[in-house]
Phi, psi and omega in degrees: 000130178263111178244131180218150179226162176205139174274121178252130190276050171218174180285158174304326178299319180292322177293316180300323180302323178286314180298327184281357179256097182301334178290343183260002182310314182292344179284336183238344179269120184297132175090352182261158174209159173054056179282139181218146175299141178249312177201156178072183180249105180298133008256034179292150180305131181095343179291153180218151173235155177244146181202170176252145169247132180249122175239088186064233181280350183274136177236126180243131175273123182230172175217156176233134182246138175280119179265332180199143172212146172236109187317120174083352184228332187210137178223119178246124187240154169238115180267127178256115184242045176055232183296339179286340177104201181238157178219148174263131177233117177251130179239120181245136178248124178238133173297136178223088190065232177267006183250189182229125173268119181256126179242124179247131180231117183230140170209148181289149179251299185230163173085196184302320180301319178290320181289326184265002184299125178204185183299322178295318178297320179299320178298317179298318178296319179300317178297318179297317179296320179301313180293319181296315180293327175296318177297315180298316179299312180300315181298310182294314183292323177293323179295318179297317179295317181295331182266014174093006176295132182275091180247121179244153175297143178299136179080004180294138179271129179228158177277129177282147181297126176071009182264339182069005181224189181258153174222159181275131181281000000 
């Protein structure tokens, strides 16, 4: 099982807003493009989206189905990747102070991915998760900043009101 986590410097509500938009799936999931609703209302249980995976010149049409969701805290998906098989991906959002700790847990279920699963395969999934969580963080944090959320770097020095000097944020 490949488990990876990342602290995203926005609220769990802000992260959920991105996860709950099936049209944005390709913006944060590595290797996907052109995500579109297929059936149901994403992210409700049973809803599905369709997207393409590009491996060099090869393009594969795949889909992901919501198997379970708990509004604002948990999303469990089953990704169908044709001959590569299926995988379970669980995404958990935990409040961490004013931020969100995102935990991703993925493992293959059926097909070639399940049969070939080994330590080397696990390393590839970990690398993919690192990139995916970095994309998700960038997307969420940029949206909060773009919509006027006052997010400052930790330790940034700012001028205090009426102090005429600097203070540590």
